Tab-separated table of C-alpha atoms in Angstrom:
chain	number	residue	atom	x	y	z
A	134	MET	CA	-2.031	14.945	5.483
A	135	PRO	CA	1.242	15.339	3.467
A	136	ASN	CA	2.459	17.820	6.174
A	137	GLU	CA	3.104	15.110	9.121
A	138	MET	CA	3.508	12.201	6.586
A	139	PHE	CA	5.939	13.663	4.454
A	140	TYR	CA	8.921	11.883	5.808
A	141	SER	CA	6.901	9.007	7.053
A	142	ILE	CA	6.001	8.064	3.322
A	143	GLY	CA	9.169	9.325	1.991
A	144	TYR	CA	11.271	7.014	3.663
A	145	ASN	CA	9.994	4.358	1.434
A	146	TYR	CA	8.620	5.657	-2.002
A	147	ASP	CA	10.285	8.393	-4.003
A	148	MET	CA	7.117	10.915	-3.452
A	149	ARG	CA	8.681	14.104	-5.701
A	150	ALA	CA	6.190	14.062	-8.325
A	151	PHE	CA	3.278	12.846	-6.331
A	152	TRP	CA	4.234	16.155	-3.903
A	153	SER	CA	4.278	18.485	-6.706
A	154	LYS	CA	1.015	17.519	-7.818
A	155	VAL	CA	-0.822	17.968	-4.844
A	156	THR	CA	0.974	21.244	-4.028
A	157	MET	CA	-0.742	22.371	-7.723
A	158	ASP	CA	-3.929	21.122	-6.499
A	159	CYS	CA	-3.841	22.826	-3.165
A	160	PHE	CA	-3.379	26.160	-4.745
A	161	ASP	CA	-6.013	25.564	-7.769
A	162	ALA	CA	-8.554	24.947	-4.956
A	163	GLN	CA	-7.184	28.262	-3.172
A	164	TYR	CA	-9.829	31.136	-2.142
A	165	PRO	CA	-9.372	34.801	-3.016
A	166	SER	CA	-9.116	35.234	0.752
A	167	GLY	CA	-5.936	33.215	0.818
A	168	LYS	CA	-7.458	29.984	2.372
A	169	VAL	CA	-6.507	26.603	1.117
A	170	PRO	CA	-9.330	24.119	2.118
A	171	SER	CA	-8.374	20.806	3.786
A	172	THR	CA	-9.995	19.065	1.116
A	173	VAL	CA	-8.972	19.325	-2.426
A	174	PRO	CA	-11.290	19.320	-4.820
A	175	HIS	CA	-12.986	21.024	-2.080
A	176	TYR	CA	-16.448	19.304	-1.030
A	177	HIS	CA	-16.693	18.977	2.725
A	178	GLY	CA	-18.892	21.559	4.288
A	179	ASP	CA	-17.319	20.789	7.943
A	180	TRP	CA	-13.868	21.535	9.421
A	181	ASP	CA	-12.620	22.869	6.219
A	182	ASP	CA	-10.108	25.205	7.296
A	183	ASP	CA	-7.140	24.225	9.463
A	184	PRO	CA	-3.473	24.684	9.016
A	185	ASN	CA	-2.725	21.205	9.769
A	186	TRP	CA	-4.396	20.270	6.474
A	187	GLY	CA	-4.498	23.517	4.375
A	188	GLY	CA	-1.185	24.108	5.414
A	189	SER	CA	0.160	21.235	3.291
A	190	ALA	CA	0.342	23.500	0.523
A	191	ILE	CA	3.119	25.557	2.661
A	192	PHE	CA	4.656	22.294	3.999
A	193	LEU	CA	5.165	20.538	0.797
A	194	PRO	CA	7.489	23.188	-0.934
A	195	TYR	CA	9.665	23.727	2.428
A	196	ARG	CA	10.083	20.242	3.105
A	197	ASN	CA	10.799	19.482	-0.783
A	198	TRP	CA	13.557	21.809	-0.453
A	199	LYS	CA	14.879	20.516	2.832
A	200	ARG	CA	14.726	16.702	1.743
A	201	PHE	CA	15.638	17.219	-1.734
A	202	GLY	CA	17.291	20.521	-2.434
A	203	ASP	CA	14.554	21.155	-4.805
A	204	THR	CA	13.775	24.802	-4.925
A	205	SER	CA	11.275	24.730	-7.734
A	206	LEU	CA	7.953	24.577	-5.813
A	207	MET	CA	8.671	27.487	-3.314
A	208	SER	CA	10.076	29.520	-6.192
A	209	SER	CA	6.977	28.883	-8.332
A	210	TYR	CA	4.197	29.146	-5.608
A	211	TYR	CA	5.845	31.640	-3.301
A	212	PRO	CA	2.948	34.258	-3.670
A	213	GLN	CA	0.348	31.827	-3.149
A	214	MET	CA	1.982	30.856	0.040
A	215	LYS	CA	2.699	34.065	1.127
A	216	LYS	CA	-1.207	34.762	0.588
A	217	LEU	CA	-2.087	31.788	2.652
A	218	ILE	CA	0.137	32.492	5.521
A	219	ASP	CA	-1.200	36.349	5.649
A	220	TYR	CA	-4.689	34.754	6.020
A	221	TYR	CA	-3.509	32.472	9.154
A	222	THR	CA	-1.960	35.525	10.721
A	223	GLY	CA	-5.497	37.488	10.159
A	224	MET	CA	-6.912	34.745	11.953
A	225	THR	CA	-5.013	35.197	15.071
A	226	ASN	CA	-5.921	36.835	18.373
A	227	GLY	CA	-2.927	38.040	20.598
A	228	TYR	CA	-0.817	35.722	18.170
A	229	ILE	CA	-2.951	32.680	19.231
A	230	MET	CA	-4.771	31.024	16.609
A	231	PRO	CA	-8.600	30.606	17.227
A	232	GLY	CA	-9.959	27.313	18.612
A	233	LYS	CA	-13.279	25.105	17.989
A	234	SER	CA	-15.049	28.045	16.425
A	235	TYR	CA	-12.505	28.037	13.582
A	236	SER	CA	-11.568	24.262	13.411
A	237	ALA	CA	-12.786	21.390	15.585
A	238	LEU	CA	-10.321	18.947	14.000
A	239	SER	CA	-7.506	19.712	16.448
A	240	ASP	CA	-5.322	16.518	17.240
A	241	TRP	CA	-7.815	14.624	15.344
A	242	GLY	CA	-8.330	10.933	16.611
A	243	GLN	CA	-7.041	11.884	19.996
A	244	GLY	CA	-10.433	11.075	21.457
A	245	SER	CA	-10.129	7.356	20.527
A	246	ALA	CA	-7.169	6.954	22.639
A	247	GLY	CA	-9.140	7.604	25.967
A	248	LEU	CA	-7.698	11.054	26.864
A	249	THR	CA	-9.344	12.328	30.192
A	250	GLN	CA	-8.705	16.054	29.031
A	251	GLU	CA	-8.196	16.539	25.379
A	252	THR	CA	-5.630	18.900	23.726
A	253	THR	CA	-7.488	22.154	22.657
A	254	PRO	CA	-7.485	23.182	18.912
A	255	GLU	CA	-5.640	26.654	20.120
A	256	PHE	CA	-3.069	24.680	21.298
A	257	THR	CA	-2.437	22.482	18.522
A	258	ILE	CA	-3.044	25.054	15.527
A	259	THR	CA	-0.709	27.616	16.836
A	260	THR	CA	1.951	25.169	17.219
A	261	THR	CA	1.728	24.462	13.505
A	262	TYR	CA	1.035	27.931	12.418
A	263	TYR	CA	4.282	28.950	14.298
A	264	PHE	CA	6.245	26.070	12.405
A	265	LEU	CA	4.884	27.509	9.248
A	266	LEU	CA	5.678	31.036	9.926
A	267	ASN	CA	9.281	29.620	10.050
A	268	ALA	CA	9.249	27.696	7.243
A	269	MET	CA	8.192	30.860	5.374
A	270	SER	CA	10.868	33.071	6.945
A	271	GLU	CA	13.448	30.688	5.583
A	272	MET	CA	11.916	29.931	1.869
A	273	ALA	CA	11.383	34.102	2.012
A	274	ALA	CA	15.292	34.845	2.882
A	275	TYR	CA	16.373	31.944	0.589
A	276	LEU	CA	14.377	33.864	-2.533
A	277	ASP	CA	15.821	36.934	-1.281
A	278	HIS	CA	12.351	38.578	0.079
A	279	ASP	CA	14.270	39.727	2.856
A	280	ALA	CA	11.525	41.913	4.285
A	281	ASP	CA	8.911	39.090	4.369
A	282	ALA	CA	11.447	37.020	6.334
A	283	TYR	CA	12.096	39.346	8.808
A	284	GLU	CA	8.342	40.051	9.402
A	285	PHE	CA	7.865	36.040	9.441
A	286	ALA	CA	10.540	35.760	11.951
A	287	THR	CA	9.220	38.489	13.904
A	288	LEU	CA	5.831	37.030	13.983
A	289	ALA	CA	7.030	33.537	14.947
A	290	SER	CA	9.091	35.325	17.973
A	291	ASN	CA	5.561	36.814	19.105
A	292	VAL	CA	3.968	33.980	18.813
A	293	LYS	CA	6.271	31.999	20.918
A	294	ASN	CA	6.156	34.328	23.683
A	295	ALA	CA	2.270	34.347	23.357
A	296	PHE	CA	2.138	30.702	23.353
A	297	ASN	CA	4.384	30.147	26.336
A	298	ALA	CA	2.379	32.932	28.325
A	299	ARG	CA	-0.926	31.298	27.750
A	300	PHE	CA	-0.152	27.361	28.078
A	301	PHE	CA	3.125	27.024	29.759
A	302	LYS	CA	2.805	26.891	33.671
A	303	ASN	CA	4.824	25.472	36.231
A	304	GLY	CA	6.738	23.583	33.980
A	305	ILE	CA	3.590	21.729	32.450
A	306	TYR	CA	2.124	22.480	28.867
A	307	GLU	CA	-1.773	23.109	29.271
A	308	TYR	CA	-3.171	19.883	30.469
A	309	GLY	CA	0.180	17.928	30.658
A	310	ASN	CA	-0.915	15.508	27.508
A	311	GLN	CA	1.653	13.618	25.913
A	312	GLY	CA	0.660	15.490	22.651
A	313	GLU	CA	1.189	18.947	24.418
A	314	TYR	CA	4.852	18.203	25.584
A	315	GLY	CA	5.495	16.741	22.090
A	316	MET	CA	4.102	19.282	19.804
A	317	ALA	CA	5.811	22.069	21.826
A	318	LEU	CA	9.223	19.871	21.637
A	319	TYR	CA	8.804	19.187	17.995
A	320	TYR	CA	7.859	22.514	16.972
A	321	GLY	CA	10.659	24.533	18.493
A	322	LEU	CA	8.416	26.083	21.083
A	323	VAL	CA	10.039	25.373	24.019
A	324	GLU	CA	12.807	27.873	25.344
A	325	GLU	CA	15.929	26.315	25.280
A	326	GLU	CA	16.552	26.469	28.826
A	327	ASN	CA	13.448	24.277	29.308
A	328	GLN	CA	13.919	21.680	26.823
A	329	SER	CA	15.491	19.053	28.713
A	330	SER	CA	12.797	19.116	31.980
A	331	VAL	CA	9.728	19.393	29.154
A	332	ALA	CA	11.457	16.336	27.416
A	333	ARG	CA	11.374	14.371	30.830
A	334	ALA	CA	7.977	15.323	31.409
A	335	LEU	CA	6.833	13.886	28.364
A	336	ALA	CA	8.830	10.776	28.798
A	337	ASP	CA	7.384	10.833	32.292
A	338	ARG	CA	3.895	11.279	31.217
A	339	VAL	CA	4.299	8.129	28.650
A	340	THR	CA	5.552	6.271	31.482
A	341	ALA	CA	2.643	7.094	33.402
A	342	ASP	CA	0.016	6.121	30.631
A	343	ASN	CA	1.600	2.817	30.825
A	344	TYR	CA	3.524	3.423	27.463
A	345	LYS	CA	0.090	3.817	25.660
A	346	ILE	CA	-0.215	5.869	22.807
A	347	LYS	CA	-2.546	9.057	23.895
A	348	THR	CA	-2.542	11.171	21.137
A	349	GLY	CA	-4.004	12.094	17.837
A	350	GLU	CA	-2.619	12.195	13.990
A	351	ILE	CA	-0.778	15.817	14.540
A	352	ALA	CA	0.870	14.932	18.001
A	353	LEU	CA	1.756	11.442	17.280
A	354	LYS	CA	4.757	12.212	15.331
A	355	PRO	CA	5.942	15.224	17.410
A	356	VAL	CA	5.699	12.789	20.393
A	357	LEU	CA	7.889	9.797	19.107
A	358	MET	CA	10.372	12.235	17.519
A	359	SER	CA	10.903	14.364	20.469
A	360	LEU	CA	11.276	11.540	22.620
A	361	ALA	CA	14.026	10.153	20.112
A	362	LYS	CA	15.618	13.455	19.835
A	363	TYR	CA	16.016	13.666	23.907
A	364	GLY	CA	17.529	10.544	24.353
A	365	TYR	CA	14.158	8.556	25.453
A	366	ASN	CA	14.189	5.695	22.711
A	367	ASP	CA	13.861	3.196	25.028
A	368	VAL	CA	10.291	4.838	25.727
A	369	VAL	CA	9.367	4.850	22.011
A	370	TYR	CA	10.449	1.238	22.112
A	371	LYS	CA	8.029	0.206	24.889
A	372	MET	CA	5.402	2.325	23.274
A	373	ALA	CA	5.780	0.246	19.738
A	374	ASN	CA	5.809	-3.164	21.641
A	375	GLN	CA	2.234	-2.664	23.215
A	376	THR	CA	-0.627	-4.860	22.628
A	377	ASP	CA	-3.249	-3.709	24.626
A	378	PHE	CA	-5.391	-0.513	23.474
A	379	PRO	CA	-4.612	1.876	22.459
A	380	SER	CA	-1.314	0.930	20.498
A	381	TYR	CA	-0.185	-0.403	16.963
A	382	GLY	CA	-0.163	-3.919	18.671
A	383	TYR	CA	-3.894	-3.553	19.472
A	384	TRP	CA	-4.414	-3.101	15.922
A	385	VAL	CA	-2.449	-6.090	14.944
A	386	LYS	CA	-3.831	-8.362	17.837
A	387	ASN	CA	-7.417	-7.456	16.712
A	388	GLY	CA	-6.639	-8.855	12.908
A	389	CYS	CA	-5.825	-5.377	10.937
A	390	THR	CA	-3.881	-5.921	7.806
A	391	THR	CA	-3.872	-2.246	7.452
A	392	THR	CA	-3.946	0.872	9.848
A	393	PRO	CA	-7.393	2.316	10.735
A	394	GLU	CA	-7.932	5.976	11.268
A	395	LEU	CA	-8.778	5.976	15.316
A	396	TRP	CA	-7.173	3.939	17.832
A	397	ASN	CA	-10.457	2.136	18.626
A	398	MET	CA	-10.638	1.087	14.956
A	399	GLN	CA	-13.654	3.056	14.181
A	400	TYR	CA	-14.250	4.948	10.679
A	401	SER	CA	-11.799	4.312	7.898
A	402	GLN	CA	-9.803	0.818	8.067
A	403	ILE	CA	-7.037	1.689	5.612
A	404	HIS	CA	-5.918	5.150	6.617
A	405	CYS	CA	-2.082	6.432	6.691
A	406	MET	CA	-2.497	9.114	9.188
A	407	MET	CA	-1.115	7.238	12.039
A	408	ASN	CA	1.717	5.558	10.320
A	409	HIS	CA	4.729	7.409	11.925
A	410	ILE	CA	6.536	4.137	12.951
A	411	ALA	CA	7.754	1.313	10.620
A	412	VAL	CA	7.639	-1.820	12.105
A	413	SER	CA	8.128	-5.405	11.607
A	414	TYR	CA	5.877	-8.214	12.941
A	415	THR	CA	6.857	-11.424	14.561
A	416	HIS	CA	3.883	-13.909	14.297
A	417	LEU	CA	1.653	-11.119	13.376
A	418	THR	CA	1.374	-10.063	17.205
A	419	LEU	CA	4.343	-8.268	18.717
A	420	PRO	CA	5.664	-5.008	16.659
A	421	THR	CA	9.228	-4.456	17.019
A	422	ILE	CA	10.466	-0.913	16.131
A	423	LEU	CA	12.813	-0.461	13.183
A	424	ARG	CA	12.782	3.383	12.833
A	425	VAL	CA	11.095	6.626	13.585
């Protein structure tokens, strides 16, 4: 998951050589259609195509540029990145990415948080597609591919309009989940005049959820970062200090020394995908937030 883990891991480690290797591997596995599979080498028959995984081939060169000022990856792989984003564009219907029939991953792990109504793949994947379009527009402009930059920016604008027309009603995004508010804010899909009220709705949703985390891996960072950006660090702090299910403290209380894949501690017991909070522990029971 280099798309969401780039900065979370990068706070603690110099990952530049690693990200370069991952980008090379992604494009070594690229299909003639432009698709980059979710696993490289490609071995997984199910759920093998999703912008939150394969889109890492665009996320990494973009974030390597933004974080380190290193343009080598985006310069070297621009044709391959364009082929990938064109592939995703070809999947859309009315500027919205397809849903479960295309990828069942969505906000992977959200089901383990006890959500009443899970965020749909259409919602999750379209937010990521929108971000990738904007990233491609920025990189194209920097590399003097002006026609491409304009095309990607125009597409992004159309996606934003279609997304809000479909998913935003009466101040609520889709089902009003933490992840839906967080992803819409974090990826820039909320119109400026609505940002404060949507951020407030996110904070209210978390409060109503008793400060428990109600997302999977894709929406977790957007929720934490959006709360922080709009002045709700106190809400993030309370989320980080929970010890009942689902929370970071619940894992610690139940003896975890590494982070599991899911909030209910199923599947992998050493998984990095939820590690978007850096924490210290007092007597290995109560987490205290250091940074998001």
